[in-house]
GROMACS .gro file of C-alpha atoms in nm:
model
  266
    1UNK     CA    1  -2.410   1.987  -1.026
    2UNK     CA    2  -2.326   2.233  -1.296
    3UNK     CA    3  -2.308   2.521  -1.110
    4UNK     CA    4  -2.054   2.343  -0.831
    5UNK     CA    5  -1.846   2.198  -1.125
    6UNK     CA    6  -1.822   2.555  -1.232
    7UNK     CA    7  -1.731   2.682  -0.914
    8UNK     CA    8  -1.467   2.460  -0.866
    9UNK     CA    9  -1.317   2.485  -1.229
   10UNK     CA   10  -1.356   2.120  -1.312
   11UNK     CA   11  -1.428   2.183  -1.688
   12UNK     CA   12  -1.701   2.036  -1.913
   13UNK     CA   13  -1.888   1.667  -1.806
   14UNK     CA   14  -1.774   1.347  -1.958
   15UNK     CA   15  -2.031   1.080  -1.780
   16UNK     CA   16  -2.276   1.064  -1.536
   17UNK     CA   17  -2.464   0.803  -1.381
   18UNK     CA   18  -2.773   0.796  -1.156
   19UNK     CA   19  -2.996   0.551  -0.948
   20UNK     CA   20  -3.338   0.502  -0.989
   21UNK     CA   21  -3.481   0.458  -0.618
   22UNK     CA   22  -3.768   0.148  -0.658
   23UNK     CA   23  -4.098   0.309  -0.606
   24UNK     CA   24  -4.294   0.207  -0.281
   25UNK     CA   25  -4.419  -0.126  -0.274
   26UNK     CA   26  -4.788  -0.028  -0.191
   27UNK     CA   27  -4.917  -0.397  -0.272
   28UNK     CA   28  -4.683  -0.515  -0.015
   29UNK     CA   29  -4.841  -0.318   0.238
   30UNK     CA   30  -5.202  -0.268   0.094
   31UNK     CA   31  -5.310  -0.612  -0.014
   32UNK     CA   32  -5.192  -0.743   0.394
   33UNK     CA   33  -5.335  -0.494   0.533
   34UNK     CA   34  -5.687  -0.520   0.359
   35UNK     CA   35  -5.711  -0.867   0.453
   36UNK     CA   36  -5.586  -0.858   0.783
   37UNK     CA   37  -5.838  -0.593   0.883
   38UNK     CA   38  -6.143  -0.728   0.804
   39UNK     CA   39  -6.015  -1.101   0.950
   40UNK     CA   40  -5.938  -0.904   1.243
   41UNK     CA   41  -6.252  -0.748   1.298
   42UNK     CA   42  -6.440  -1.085   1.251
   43UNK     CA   43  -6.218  -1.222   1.564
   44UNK     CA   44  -6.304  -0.942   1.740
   45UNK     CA   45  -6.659  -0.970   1.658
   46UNK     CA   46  -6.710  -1.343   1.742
   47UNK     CA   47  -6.575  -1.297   2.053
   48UNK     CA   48  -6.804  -1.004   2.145
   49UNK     CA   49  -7.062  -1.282   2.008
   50UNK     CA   50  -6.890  -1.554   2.221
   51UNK     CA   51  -6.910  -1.398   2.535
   52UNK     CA   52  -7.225  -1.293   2.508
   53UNK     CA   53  -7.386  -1.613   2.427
   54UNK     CA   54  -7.191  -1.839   2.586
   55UNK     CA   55  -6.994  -1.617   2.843
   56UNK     CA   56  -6.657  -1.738   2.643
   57UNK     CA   57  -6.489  -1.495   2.384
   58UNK     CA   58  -6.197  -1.778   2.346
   59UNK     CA   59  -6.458  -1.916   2.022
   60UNK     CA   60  -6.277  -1.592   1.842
   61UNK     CA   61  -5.932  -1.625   1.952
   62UNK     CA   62  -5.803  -1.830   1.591
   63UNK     CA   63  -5.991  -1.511   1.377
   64UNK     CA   64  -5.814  -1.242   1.606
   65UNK     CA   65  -5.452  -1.469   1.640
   66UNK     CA   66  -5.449  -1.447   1.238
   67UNK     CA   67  -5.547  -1.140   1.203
   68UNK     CA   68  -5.348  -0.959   1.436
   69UNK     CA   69  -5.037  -1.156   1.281
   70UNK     CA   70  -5.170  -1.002   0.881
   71UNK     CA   71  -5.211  -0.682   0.982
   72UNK     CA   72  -4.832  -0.720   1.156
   73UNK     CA   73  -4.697  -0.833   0.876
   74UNK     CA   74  -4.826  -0.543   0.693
   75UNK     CA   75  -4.660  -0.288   0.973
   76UNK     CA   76  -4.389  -0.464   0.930
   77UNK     CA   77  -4.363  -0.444   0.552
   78UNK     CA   78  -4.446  -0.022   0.596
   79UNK     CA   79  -4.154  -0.045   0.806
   80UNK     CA   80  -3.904  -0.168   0.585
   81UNK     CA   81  -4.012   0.036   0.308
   82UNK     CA   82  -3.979   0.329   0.469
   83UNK     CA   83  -3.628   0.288   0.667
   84UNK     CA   84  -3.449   0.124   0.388
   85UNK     CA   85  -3.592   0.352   0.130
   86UNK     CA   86  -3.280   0.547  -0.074
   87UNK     CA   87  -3.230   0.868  -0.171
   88UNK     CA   88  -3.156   0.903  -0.572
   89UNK     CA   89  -2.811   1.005  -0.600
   90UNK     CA   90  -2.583   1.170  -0.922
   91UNK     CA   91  -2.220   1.138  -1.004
   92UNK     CA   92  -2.067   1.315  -1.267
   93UNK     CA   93  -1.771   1.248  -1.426
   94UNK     CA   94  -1.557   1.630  -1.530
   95UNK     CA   95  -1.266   1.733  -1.694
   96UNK     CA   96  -1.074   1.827  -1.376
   97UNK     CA   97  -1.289   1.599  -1.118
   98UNK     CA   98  -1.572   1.427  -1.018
   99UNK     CA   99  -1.906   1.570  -0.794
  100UNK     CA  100  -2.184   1.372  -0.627
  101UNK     CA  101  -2.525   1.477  -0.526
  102UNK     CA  102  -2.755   1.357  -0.284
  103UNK     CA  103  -3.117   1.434  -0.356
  104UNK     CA  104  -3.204   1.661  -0.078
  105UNK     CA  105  -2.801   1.745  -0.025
  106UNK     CA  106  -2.582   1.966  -0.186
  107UNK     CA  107  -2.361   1.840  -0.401
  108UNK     CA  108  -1.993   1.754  -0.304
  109UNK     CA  109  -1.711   1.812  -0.585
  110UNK     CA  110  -1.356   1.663  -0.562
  111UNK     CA  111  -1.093   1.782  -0.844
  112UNK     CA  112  -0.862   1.486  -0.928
  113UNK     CA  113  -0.539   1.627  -0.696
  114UNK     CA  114  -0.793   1.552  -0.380
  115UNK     CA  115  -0.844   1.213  -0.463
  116UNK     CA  116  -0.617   0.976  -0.328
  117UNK     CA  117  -0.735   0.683  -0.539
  118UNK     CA  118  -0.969   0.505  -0.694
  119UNK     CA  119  -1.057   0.122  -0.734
  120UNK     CA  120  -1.269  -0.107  -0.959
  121UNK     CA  121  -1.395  -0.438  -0.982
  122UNK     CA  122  -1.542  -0.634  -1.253
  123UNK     CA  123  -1.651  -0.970  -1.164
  124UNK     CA  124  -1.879  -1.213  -1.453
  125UNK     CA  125  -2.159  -1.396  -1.266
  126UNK     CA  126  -2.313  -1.716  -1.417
  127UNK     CA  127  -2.577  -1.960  -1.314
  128UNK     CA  128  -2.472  -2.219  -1.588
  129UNK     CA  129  -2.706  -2.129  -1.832
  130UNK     CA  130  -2.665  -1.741  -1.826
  131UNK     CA  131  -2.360  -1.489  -1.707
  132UNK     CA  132  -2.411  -1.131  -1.611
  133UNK     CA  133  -2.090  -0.872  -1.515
  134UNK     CA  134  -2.123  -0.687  -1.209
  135UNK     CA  135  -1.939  -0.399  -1.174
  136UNK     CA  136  -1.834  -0.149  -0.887
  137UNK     CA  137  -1.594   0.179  -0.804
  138UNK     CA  138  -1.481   0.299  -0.500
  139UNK     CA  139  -1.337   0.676  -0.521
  140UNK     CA  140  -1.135   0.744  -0.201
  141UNK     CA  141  -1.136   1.127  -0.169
  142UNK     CA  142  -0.844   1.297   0.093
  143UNK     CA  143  -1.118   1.426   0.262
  144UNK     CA  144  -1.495   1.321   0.305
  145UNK     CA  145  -1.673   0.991   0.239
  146UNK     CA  146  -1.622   0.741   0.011
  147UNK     CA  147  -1.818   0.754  -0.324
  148UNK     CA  148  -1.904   0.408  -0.443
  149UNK     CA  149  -2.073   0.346  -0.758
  150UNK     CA  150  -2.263  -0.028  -0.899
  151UNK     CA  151  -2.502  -0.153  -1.096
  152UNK     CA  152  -2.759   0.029  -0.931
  153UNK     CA  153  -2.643   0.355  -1.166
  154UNK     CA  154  -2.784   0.374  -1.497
  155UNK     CA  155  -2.474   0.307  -1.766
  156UNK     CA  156  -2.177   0.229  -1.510
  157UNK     CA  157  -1.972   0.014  -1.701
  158UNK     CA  158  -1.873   0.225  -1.963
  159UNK     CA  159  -1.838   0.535  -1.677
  160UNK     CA  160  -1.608   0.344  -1.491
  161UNK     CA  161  -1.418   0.315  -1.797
  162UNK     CA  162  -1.411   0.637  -1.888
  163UNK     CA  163  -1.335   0.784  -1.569
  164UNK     CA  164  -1.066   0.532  -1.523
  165UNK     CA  165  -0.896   0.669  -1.847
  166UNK     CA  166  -0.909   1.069  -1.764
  167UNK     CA  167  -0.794   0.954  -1.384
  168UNK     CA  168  -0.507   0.774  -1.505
  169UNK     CA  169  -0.356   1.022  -1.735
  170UNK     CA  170  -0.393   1.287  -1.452
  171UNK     CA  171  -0.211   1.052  -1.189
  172UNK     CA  172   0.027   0.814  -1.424
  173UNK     CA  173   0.312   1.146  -1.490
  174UNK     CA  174   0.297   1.210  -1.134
  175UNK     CA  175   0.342   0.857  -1.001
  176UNK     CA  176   0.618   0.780  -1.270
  177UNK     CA  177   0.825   1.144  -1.128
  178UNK     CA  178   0.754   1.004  -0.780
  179UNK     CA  179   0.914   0.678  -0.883
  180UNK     CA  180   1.199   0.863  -1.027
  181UNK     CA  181   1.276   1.058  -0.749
  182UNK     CA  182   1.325   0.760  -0.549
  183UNK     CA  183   1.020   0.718  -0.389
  184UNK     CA  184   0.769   0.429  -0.272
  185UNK     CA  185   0.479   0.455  -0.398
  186UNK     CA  186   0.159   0.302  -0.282
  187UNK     CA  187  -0.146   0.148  -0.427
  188UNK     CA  188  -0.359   0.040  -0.084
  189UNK     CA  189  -0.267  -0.349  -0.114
  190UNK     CA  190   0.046  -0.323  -0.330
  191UNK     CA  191   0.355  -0.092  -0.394
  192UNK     CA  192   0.613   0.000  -0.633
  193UNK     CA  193   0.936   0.138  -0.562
  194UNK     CA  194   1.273   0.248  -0.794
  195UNK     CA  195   1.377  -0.151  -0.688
  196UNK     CA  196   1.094  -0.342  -0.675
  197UNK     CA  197   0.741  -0.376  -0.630
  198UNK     CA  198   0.580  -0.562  -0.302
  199UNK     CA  199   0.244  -0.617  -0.100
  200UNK     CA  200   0.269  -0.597   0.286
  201UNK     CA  201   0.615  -0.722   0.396
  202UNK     CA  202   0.669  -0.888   0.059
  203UNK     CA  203   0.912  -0.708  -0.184
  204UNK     CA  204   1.017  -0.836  -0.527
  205UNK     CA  205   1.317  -0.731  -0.720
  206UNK     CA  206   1.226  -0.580  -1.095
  207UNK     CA  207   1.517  -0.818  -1.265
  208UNK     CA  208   1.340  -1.110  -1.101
  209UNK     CA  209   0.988  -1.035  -1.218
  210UNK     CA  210   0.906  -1.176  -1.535
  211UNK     CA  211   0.569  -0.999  -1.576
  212UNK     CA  212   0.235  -0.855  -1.432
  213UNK     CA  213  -0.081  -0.942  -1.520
  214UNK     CA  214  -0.471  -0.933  -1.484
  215UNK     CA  215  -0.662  -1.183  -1.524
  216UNK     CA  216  -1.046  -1.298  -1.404
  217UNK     CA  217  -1.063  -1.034  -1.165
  218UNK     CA  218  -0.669  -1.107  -0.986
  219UNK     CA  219  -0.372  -0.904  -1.010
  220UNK     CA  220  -0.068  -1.189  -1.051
  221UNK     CA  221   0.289  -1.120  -1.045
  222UNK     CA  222   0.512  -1.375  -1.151
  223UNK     CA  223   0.884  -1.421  -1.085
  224UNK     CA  224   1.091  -1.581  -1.333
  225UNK     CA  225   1.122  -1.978  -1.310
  226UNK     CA  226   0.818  -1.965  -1.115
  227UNK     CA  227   0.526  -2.154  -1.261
  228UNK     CA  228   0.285  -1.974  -0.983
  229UNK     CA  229   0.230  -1.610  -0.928
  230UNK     CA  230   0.461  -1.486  -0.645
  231UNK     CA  231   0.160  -1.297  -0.552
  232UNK     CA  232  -0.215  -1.262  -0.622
  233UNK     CA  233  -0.411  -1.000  -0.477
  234UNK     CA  234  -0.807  -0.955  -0.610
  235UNK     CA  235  -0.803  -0.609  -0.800
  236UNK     CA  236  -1.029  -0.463  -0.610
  237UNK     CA  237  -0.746  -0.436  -0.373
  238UNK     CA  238  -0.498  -0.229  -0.566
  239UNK     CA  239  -0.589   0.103  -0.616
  240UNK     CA  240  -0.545   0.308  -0.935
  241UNK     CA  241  -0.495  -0.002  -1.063
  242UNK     CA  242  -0.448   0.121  -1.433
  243UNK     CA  243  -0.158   0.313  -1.304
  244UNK     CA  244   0.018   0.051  -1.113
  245UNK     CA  245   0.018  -0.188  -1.432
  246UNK     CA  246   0.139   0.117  -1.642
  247UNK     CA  247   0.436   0.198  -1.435
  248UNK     CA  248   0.506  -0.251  -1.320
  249UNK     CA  249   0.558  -0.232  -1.701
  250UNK     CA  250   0.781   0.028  -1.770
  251UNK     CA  251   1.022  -0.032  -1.437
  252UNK     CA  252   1.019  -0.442  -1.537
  253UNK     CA  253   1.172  -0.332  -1.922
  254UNK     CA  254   1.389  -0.090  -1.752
  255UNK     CA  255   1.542  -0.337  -1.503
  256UNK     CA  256   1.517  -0.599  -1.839
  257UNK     CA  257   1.755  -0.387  -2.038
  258UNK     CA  258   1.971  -0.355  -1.754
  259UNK     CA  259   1.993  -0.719  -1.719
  260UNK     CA  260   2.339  -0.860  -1.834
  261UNK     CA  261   2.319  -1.103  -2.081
  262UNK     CA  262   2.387  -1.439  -2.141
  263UNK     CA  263   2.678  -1.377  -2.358
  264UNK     CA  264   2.800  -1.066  -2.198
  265UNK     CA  265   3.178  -1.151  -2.055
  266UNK     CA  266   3.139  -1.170  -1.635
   0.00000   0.00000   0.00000
């Protein structure tokens, strides 16, 4: 990872996070397996026995049905073990990017202008007694796959943090001149726009919102007057999220000083 980062000028690492792939279940597969067999080879025995001395082997059909079906369930087991099995897999968080490697694959580095976005989710778990926070980040390169990133990885929550920081300042000037220029901007289920900000055909005027929120895991924008959001979308919608909340803020107390007054004569 260090030498690619170099390569590709990304600067010195800030985070990284890895998985720890579960080791084989062996007891899964062993402890079957050693039980099946010898069952097995008592069914097969007593029928050998069986149709000998009484010209039936049937008398060992139950040994060999149960058997056969431990031994299976062991194959089975192997199977599963072995096709679901994951590869470990790095991210690292740069200066100037991000790069993932696959064990066995070389690693794939994205500087921050060939990222189109990024998203993040946060959502607290509880079974009444205890609560637990899952968390998870989708970064949506321009070109290649997606690079996701849970619980699975070793010290995510404060990653996701901290790349969610050094992304934002990198994308918040350029969004805000985009804005300025007169231009829509998009954040996958919402947009903003030098008038208003919207999500699919819905468009709200900046004098009529009265503010934009977050809260348990929802993105709410409220109107004025309006006791319900206008609209609630779950964050993990919105991309760059961070960004979109940053600039909702500044174009709401830019339309707000614009707003005439009570007082003001008509």
């Amino acid at each position: 990872m260090r030498r690619v980062a170099r390569e590709f000028e990304l600067g010195s690492r800030q985070g990284l996070v890895w998985t720890e792939p579960k080791r084989f279940p062996w007891i899964v597969v062993l402890l079957p397996a050693l039980v099946g067999l010898p069952v097995l080879w008592l069914g097969i025995s007593a029928a050998v026995e069986g149709q000998r001395s009484h010209g039936a082997w049937y008398y060992g059909l139950p040994l060999l049905i149960l058997g056969t079906a431990i031994v299976a369930a062991a194959g089975y087991f192997l199977f599963l073990a072995l096709t679901r099995r994951q590869a470990q897999v790095w991210v690292g968080h740069y200066q100037h990017g991000i790069v993932r490697e696959v064990a066995g694959h070389g690693p794939e580095a994205y500087s921050w202008d060939e990222i189109d976005g990024i998203r993040r989710s946060s959502t607290k778990v509880t079974n009444g007694i205890t609560s637990v926070t899952t968390h998870e980040l989708w970064v949506r390169p321009r070109e290649g796959a997606e690079i996701t990133v849970t619980d699975v990885y070793k010290g995510v929550a404060r990653f996701i943090d901290e790349l969610d920081k050094t992304f934002t300042r990198v994308r918040l000037p350029q969004d805000r001149d985009r804005l300025k220029a007169g231009e829509r901007v998009d954040f996958f289920g919402a947009h903003l726009d030098p008038a208003g900000v919207g999500y699919l055909d819905h468009r709200l005027d900046w004098r009529e919102v009265n503010r934009v929120t977050v809260k348990h895991g929802w993105l709410e924008i409220h109107r004025h007057g309006d006791g319900k959001p206008w609209a609630r979308l779950p964050v993990e919608m919105v991309e760059n999220l961070s960004v979109f909340l940053a600039l909702a803020a500044r174009m709401r107390q830019e339309a707000a000083g614009k707003r005439p007054r009570p007082d003001d004569p008509a």
